[in-house]
Short mmCIF file of C-alpha atoms and ligand atoms in Angstrom, two decimals:
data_model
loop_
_atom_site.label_atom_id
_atom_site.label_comp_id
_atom_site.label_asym_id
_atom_site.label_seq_id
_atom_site.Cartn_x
_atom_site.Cartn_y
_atom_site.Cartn_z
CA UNK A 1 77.96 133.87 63.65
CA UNK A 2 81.10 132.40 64.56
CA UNK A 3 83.90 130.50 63.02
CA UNK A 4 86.61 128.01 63.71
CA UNK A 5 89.34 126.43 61.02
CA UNK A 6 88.09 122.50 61.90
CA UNK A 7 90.97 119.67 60.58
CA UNK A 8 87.98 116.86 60.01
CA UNK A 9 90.39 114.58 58.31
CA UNK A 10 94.06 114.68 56.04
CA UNK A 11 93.50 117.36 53.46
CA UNK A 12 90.20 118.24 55.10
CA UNK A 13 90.26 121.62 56.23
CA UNK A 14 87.20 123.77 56.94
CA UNK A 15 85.78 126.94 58.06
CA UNK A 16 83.02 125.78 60.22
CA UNK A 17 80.51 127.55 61.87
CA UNK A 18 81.36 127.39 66.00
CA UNK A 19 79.57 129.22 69.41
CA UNK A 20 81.07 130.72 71.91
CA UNK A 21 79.78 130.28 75.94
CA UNK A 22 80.20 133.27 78.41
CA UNK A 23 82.91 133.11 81.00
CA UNK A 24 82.28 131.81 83.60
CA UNK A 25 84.22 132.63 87.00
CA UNK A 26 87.81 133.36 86.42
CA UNK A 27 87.25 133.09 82.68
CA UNK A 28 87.64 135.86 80.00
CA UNK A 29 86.40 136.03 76.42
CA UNK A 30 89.01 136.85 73.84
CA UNK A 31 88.64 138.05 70.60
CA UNK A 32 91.41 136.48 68.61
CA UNK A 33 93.69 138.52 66.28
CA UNK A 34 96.63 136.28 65.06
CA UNK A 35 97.10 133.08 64.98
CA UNK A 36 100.38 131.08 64.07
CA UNK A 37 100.71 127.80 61.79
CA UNK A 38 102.82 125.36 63.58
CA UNK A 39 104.30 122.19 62.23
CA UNK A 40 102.12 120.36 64.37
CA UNK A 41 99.16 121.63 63.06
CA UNK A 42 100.73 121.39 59.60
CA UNK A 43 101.09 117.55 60.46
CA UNK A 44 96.91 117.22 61.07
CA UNK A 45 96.61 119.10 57.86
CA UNK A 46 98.69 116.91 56.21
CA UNK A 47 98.74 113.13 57.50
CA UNK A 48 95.42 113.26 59.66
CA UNK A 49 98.32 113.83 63.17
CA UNK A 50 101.93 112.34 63.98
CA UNK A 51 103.27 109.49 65.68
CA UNK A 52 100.29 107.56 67.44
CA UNK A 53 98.54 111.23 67.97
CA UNK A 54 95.47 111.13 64.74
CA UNK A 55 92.00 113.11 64.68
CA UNK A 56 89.42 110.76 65.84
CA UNK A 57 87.05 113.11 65.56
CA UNK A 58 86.57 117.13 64.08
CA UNK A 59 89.30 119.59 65.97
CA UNK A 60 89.61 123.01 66.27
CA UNK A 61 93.54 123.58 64.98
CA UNK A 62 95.25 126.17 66.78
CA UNK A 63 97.66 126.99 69.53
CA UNK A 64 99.87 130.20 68.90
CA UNK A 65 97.22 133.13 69.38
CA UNK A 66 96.53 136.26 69.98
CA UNK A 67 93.93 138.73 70.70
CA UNK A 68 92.06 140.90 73.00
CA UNK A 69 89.53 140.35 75.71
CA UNK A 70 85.94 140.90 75.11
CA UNK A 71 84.61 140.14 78.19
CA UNK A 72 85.49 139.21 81.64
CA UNK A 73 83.93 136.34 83.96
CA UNK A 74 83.24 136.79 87.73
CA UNK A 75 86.15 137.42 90.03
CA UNK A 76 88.95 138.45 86.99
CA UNK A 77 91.46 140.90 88.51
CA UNK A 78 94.32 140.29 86.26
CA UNK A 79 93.41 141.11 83.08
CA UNK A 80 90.33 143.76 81.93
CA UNK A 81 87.69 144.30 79.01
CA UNK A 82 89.82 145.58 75.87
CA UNK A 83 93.75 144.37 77.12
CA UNK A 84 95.16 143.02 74.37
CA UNK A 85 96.90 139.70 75.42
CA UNK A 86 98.86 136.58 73.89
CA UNK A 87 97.26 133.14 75.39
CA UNK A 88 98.92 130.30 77.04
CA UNK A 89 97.61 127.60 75.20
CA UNK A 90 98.71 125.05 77.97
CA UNK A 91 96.34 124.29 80.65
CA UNK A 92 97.76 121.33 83.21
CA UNK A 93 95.27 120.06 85.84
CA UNK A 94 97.28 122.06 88.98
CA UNK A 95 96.93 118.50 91.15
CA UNK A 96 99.39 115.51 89.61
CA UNK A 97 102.68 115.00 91.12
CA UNK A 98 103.96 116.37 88.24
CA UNK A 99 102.29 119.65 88.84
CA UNK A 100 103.45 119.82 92.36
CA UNK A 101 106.80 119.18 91.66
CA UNK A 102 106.60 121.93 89.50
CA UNK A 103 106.99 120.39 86.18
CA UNK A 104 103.44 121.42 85.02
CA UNK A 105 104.73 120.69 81.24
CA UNK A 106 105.07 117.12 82.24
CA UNK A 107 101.47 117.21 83.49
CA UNK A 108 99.44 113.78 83.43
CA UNK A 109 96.22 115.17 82.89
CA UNK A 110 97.20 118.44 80.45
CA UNK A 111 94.62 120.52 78.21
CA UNK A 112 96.69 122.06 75.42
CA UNK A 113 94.51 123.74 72.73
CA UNK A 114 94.66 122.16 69.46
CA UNK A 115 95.68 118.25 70.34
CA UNK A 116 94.69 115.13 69.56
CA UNK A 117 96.66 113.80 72.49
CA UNK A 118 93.46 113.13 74.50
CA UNK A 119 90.25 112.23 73.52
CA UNK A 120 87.65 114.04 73.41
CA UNK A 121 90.33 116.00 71.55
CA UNK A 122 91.15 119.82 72.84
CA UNK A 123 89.60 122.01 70.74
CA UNK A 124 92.40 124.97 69.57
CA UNK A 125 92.30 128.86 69.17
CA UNK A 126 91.88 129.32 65.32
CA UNK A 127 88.61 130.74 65.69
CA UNK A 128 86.56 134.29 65.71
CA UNK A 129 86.18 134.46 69.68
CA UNK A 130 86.75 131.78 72.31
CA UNK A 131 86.24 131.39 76.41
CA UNK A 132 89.45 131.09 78.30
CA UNK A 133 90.95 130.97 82.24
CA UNK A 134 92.01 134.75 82.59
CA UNK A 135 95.34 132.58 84.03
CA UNK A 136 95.83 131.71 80.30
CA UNK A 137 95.80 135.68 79.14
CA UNK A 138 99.06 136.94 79.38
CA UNK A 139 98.47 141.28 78.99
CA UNK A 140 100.78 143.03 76.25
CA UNK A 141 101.28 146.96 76.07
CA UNK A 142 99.32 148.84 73.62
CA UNK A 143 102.71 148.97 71.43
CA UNK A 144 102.85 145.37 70.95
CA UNK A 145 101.68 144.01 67.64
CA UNK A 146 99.88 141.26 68.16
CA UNK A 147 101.65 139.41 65.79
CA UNK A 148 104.91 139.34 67.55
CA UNK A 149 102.50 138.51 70.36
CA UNK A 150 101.41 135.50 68.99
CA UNK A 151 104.58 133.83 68.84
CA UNK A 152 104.79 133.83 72.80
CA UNK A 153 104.17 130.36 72.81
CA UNK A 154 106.78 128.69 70.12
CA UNK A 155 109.47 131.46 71.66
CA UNK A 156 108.67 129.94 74.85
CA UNK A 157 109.76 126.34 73.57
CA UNK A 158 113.12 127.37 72.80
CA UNK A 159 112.83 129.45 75.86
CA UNK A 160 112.55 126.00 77.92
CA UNK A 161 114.99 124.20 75.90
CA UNK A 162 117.83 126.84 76.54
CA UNK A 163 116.84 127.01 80.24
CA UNK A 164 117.19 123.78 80.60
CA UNK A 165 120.94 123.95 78.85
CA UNK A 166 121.99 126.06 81.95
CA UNK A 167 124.23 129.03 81.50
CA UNK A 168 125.22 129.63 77.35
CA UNK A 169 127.72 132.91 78.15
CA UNK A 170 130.40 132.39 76.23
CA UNK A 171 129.39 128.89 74.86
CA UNK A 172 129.31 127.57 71.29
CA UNK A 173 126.27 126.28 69.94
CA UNK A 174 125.29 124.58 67.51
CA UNK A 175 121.76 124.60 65.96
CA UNK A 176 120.32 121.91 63.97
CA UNK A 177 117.39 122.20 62.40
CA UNK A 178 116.11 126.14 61.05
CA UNK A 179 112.55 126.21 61.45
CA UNK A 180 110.41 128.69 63.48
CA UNK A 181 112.12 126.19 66.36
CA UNK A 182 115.53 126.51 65.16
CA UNK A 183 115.53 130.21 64.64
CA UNK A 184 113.74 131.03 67.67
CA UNK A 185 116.44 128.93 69.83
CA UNK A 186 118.89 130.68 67.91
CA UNK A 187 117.52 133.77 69.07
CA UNK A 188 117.00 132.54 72.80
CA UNK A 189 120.65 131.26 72.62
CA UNK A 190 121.74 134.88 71.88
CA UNK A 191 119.88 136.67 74.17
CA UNK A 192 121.34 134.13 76.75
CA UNK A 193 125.04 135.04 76.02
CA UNK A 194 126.29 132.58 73.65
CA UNK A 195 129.12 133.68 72.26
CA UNK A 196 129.23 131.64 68.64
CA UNK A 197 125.64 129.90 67.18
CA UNK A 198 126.64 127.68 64.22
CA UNK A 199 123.68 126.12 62.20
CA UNK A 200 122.41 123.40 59.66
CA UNK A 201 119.40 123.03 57.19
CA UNK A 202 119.12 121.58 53.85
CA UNK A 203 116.91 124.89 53.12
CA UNK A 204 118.84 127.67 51.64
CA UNK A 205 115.38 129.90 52.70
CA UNK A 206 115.52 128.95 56.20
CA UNK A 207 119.12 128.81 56.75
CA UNK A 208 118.85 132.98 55.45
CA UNK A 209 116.38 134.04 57.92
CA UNK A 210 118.67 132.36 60.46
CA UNK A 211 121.44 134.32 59.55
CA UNK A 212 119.48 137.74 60.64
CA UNK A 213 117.97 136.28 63.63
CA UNK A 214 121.69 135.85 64.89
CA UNK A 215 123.27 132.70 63.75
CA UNK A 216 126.97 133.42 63.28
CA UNK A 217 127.58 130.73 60.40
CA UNK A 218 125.07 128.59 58.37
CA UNK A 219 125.82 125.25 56.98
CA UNK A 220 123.78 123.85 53.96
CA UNK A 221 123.95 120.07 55.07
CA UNK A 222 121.51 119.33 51.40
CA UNK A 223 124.15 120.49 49.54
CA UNK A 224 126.95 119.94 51.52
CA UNK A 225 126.79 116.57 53.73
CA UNK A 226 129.94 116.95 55.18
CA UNK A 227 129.89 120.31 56.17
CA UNK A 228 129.72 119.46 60.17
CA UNK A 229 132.94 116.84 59.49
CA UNK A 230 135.42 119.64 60.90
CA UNK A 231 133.83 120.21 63.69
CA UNK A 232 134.84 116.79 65.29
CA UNK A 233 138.66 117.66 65.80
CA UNK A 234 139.94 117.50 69.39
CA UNK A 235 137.02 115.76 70.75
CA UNK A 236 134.32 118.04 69.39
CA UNK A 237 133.49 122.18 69.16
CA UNK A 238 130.10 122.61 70.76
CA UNK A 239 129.91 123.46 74.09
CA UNK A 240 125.79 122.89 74.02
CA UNK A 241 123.67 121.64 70.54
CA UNK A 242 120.46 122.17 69.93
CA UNK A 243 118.31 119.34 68.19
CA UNK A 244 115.61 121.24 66.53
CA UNK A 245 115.39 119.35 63.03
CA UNK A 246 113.48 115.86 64.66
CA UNK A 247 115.64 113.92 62.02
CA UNK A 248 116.65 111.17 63.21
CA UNK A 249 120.22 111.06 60.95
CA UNK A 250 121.20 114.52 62.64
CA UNK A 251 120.53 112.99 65.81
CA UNK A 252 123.02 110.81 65.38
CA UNK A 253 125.80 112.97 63.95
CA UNK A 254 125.42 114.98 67.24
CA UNK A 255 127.69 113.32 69.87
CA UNK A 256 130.60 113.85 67.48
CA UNK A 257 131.20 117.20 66.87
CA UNK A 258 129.88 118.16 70.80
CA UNK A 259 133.09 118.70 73.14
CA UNK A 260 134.02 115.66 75.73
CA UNK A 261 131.64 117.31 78.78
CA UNK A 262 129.15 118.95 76.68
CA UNK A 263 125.30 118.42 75.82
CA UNK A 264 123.41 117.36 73.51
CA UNK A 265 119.55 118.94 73.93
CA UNK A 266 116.77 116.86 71.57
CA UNK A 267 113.85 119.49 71.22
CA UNK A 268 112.50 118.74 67.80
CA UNK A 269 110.44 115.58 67.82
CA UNK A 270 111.22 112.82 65.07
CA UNK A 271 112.40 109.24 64.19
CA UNK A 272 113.66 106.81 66.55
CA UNK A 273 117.12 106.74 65.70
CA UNK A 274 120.19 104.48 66.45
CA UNK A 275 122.42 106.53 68.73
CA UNK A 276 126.45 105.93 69.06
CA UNK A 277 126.17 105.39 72.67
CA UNK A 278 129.73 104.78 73.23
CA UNK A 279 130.81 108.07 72.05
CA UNK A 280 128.05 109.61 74.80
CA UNK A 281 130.10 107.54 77.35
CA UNK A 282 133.60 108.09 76.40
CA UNK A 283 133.04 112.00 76.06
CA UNK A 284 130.99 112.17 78.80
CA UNK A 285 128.05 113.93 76.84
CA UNK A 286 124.60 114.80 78.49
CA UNK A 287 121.84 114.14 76.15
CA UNK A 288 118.77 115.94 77.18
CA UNK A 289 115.27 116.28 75.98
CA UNK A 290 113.22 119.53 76.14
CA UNK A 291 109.15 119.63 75.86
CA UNK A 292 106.93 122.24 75.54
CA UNK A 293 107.41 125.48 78.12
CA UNK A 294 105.84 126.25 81.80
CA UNK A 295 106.83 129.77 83.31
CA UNK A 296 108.25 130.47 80.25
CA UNK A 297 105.37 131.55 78.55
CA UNK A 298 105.26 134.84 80.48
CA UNK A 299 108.93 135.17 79.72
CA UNK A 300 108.53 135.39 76.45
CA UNK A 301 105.27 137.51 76.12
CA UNK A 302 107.50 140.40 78.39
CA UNK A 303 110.27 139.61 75.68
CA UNK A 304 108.57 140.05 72.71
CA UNK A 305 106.42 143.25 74.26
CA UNK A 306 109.81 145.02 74.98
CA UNK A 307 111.17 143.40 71.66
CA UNK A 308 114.33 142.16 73.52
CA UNK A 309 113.94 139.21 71.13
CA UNK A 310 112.86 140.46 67.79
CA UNK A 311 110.63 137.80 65.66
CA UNK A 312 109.82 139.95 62.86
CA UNK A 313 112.01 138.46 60.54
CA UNK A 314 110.40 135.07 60.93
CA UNK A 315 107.03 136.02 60.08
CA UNK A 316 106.89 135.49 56.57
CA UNK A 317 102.86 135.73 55.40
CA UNK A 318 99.53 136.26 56.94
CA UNK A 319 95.98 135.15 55.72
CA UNK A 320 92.88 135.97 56.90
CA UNK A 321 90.96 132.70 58.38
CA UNK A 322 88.44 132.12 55.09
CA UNK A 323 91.71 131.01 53.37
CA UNK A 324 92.87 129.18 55.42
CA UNK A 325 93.66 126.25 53.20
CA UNK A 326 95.76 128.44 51.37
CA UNK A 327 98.02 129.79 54.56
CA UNK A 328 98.67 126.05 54.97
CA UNK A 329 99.80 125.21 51.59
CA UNK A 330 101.97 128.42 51.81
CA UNK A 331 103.12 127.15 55.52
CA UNK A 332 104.24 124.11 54.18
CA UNK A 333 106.72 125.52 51.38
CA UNK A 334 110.10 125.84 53.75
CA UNK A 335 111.30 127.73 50.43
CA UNK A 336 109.51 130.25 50.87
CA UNK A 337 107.47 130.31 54.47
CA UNK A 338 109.05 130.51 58.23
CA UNK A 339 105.90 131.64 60.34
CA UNK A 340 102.54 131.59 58.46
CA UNK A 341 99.55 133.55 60.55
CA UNK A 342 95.72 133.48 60.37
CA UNK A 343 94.47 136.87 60.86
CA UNK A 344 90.88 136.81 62.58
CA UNK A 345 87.99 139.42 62.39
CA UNK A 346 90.41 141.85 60.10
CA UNK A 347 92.47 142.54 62.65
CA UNK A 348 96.48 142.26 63.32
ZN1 ZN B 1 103.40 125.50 68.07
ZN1 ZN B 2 98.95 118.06 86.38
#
């Protein structure tokens, strides 16, 4: 028998019992492996969804997984019985204009395990074994743990978000916001040449792990409000910042300390917030948002296999799936959790 972590309502979180189909053509089974807690799922856990996005009905949670395939559907050439392989959780329809233009994140009619965007909801990937496109199977080497593998997806967020900043050699950046986000666009911002990464938190905890995943100074803005003030002399320091906190009151500090010409890049999701407008007009600032990844999912599976971006300091406790209620408790702690995994079928 199979089984699935189900959110069926705030604080409701079960292990229930789930069947899996055979692939059809161009499908492959996976066996899953790993599977990472994000904040959104933390948010179903915990408030029933976010925003206007609630359960309506029982949902798989899951969307940052690993595992290996089982067995392969008619007509799979890409990827073979026993490849170990981090999935895309993202699945847009291939038609909309959105998808023809090429901004298949954008998609008007997108799948994404784990959501309650749509309804019937898309069941997620925290589960024993689940059916799959092979397109969605992205192969690893044998040397690849799969728990670096299954933080593909998240890397690929900040991936998309410093992509979208345009070339960072040389640049300061600032990072707001040190969550699996924040540190993984700190490490994206390194790998892409940026010369200086300055970031905030209000958790001592997270703004640590930042500090060995490359930021060059952390500022405690919980104990120190001010501590960005400085950083508004001659127009502003930062070439390019990073909004990964989704707090509305860092927002707004943002066109400030950024440099007459530079960007401002909104990737964590959050409050409505007041802006000062004028200040984006005066200075000239671009203000940017980011959202989810496309291509840059296989980006980041080839970093992470290769370990050109190392994530093993951000992955701070694994549980196997029966406790699942306690990985998310420990998930939610930011003193002591970054990236909280579900292991599935004893593996990892
Ligand atoms: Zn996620
Ligand atoms: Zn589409």
């Amino acid at each position: 028998m199979m089984h699935a972590v189900v959110i069926h309502a705030p604080r409701d979180l079960r292990i229930d019992p789930v069947d899996v189909a055979d692939p059809g053509r161009g499908e492959v089974r996976v066996r899953l492996a790993v599977g990472g807690i994000c904040g959104s799922d933390l948010h179903y856990y915990q408030d029933g969804g976010f925003g206007t996005v609630r359960i309506k009905q029982p949902m798989i949670l899951g969307h940052e997984v690993a595992g290996t395939v089982v067995v392969v559907g008619p007509e799979v050439t890409t990827v073979a019985v026993g490849d170990r392989v981090a999935i895309n959780p993202s699945k847009p329809c291939g038609r909309c204009r959105y998808c023809i233009a090429g901004q298949r994140q954008q998609c008007l009619d997108m799948r994404f395990f784990g959501s309650a965007q749509r309804f019937p909801h898309v069941q997620g990937a925290f589960r024993d074994e689940m059916v799959i496109d092979a397109a969605q199977a992205v192969r690893v080497g044998p040397g690849t743990s799969l728990q670096e593998a299954a933080c593909a997806e998240p890397l690929s967020v900040a991936l998309h978000a410093v992509t979208r900043a345009g070339s960072l050699i040389g640049k300061r950046v600032l990072v707001t916001g040190t969550g699996t986000i924040g540190c993984l666009t700190i490490l994206a911002a390194r790998h892409a040449g940026a010369a200086e990464v300055v970031v905030t938190d209000i958790s001592g905890a997270a703004l640590a792990t930042a500090r060995k995943v490359g930021a060059s100074r952390t500022l405690n803005v919980a104990t120190d409000p001010q501590a960005l003030a400085d950083f508004s002399a001659d127009k502003g320091y930062f070439d390019v910042a990073f909004e990964c906190s989704g707090n509305g009151h860092v927002v707004s500090g943002l066109p400030a300390v950024v440099r007459a010409g530079g960007l401002v890049m909104l990737v964590g999701l959050g409050n409505d917030t007041p802006l000062p407008l004028s200040l984006l007009v005066t200075k000239e600032i671009a203000l940017h948002g980011s959202n989810r990844f496309d291509a840059e999912f296989a980006w980041a599976t080839e970093l992470l296999a290769r370990r050109a971006v190392d994530v093993r300091p951000l992955l701070t406790g694994a549980f196997p799936m029966e406790r699942a209620v306690k990985a998310f408790d420990v998930a939610a702690d930011r003193s002591r959790s970054m990236k909280v995994q579900l292991i599935f079928n004893g593996q990892a």
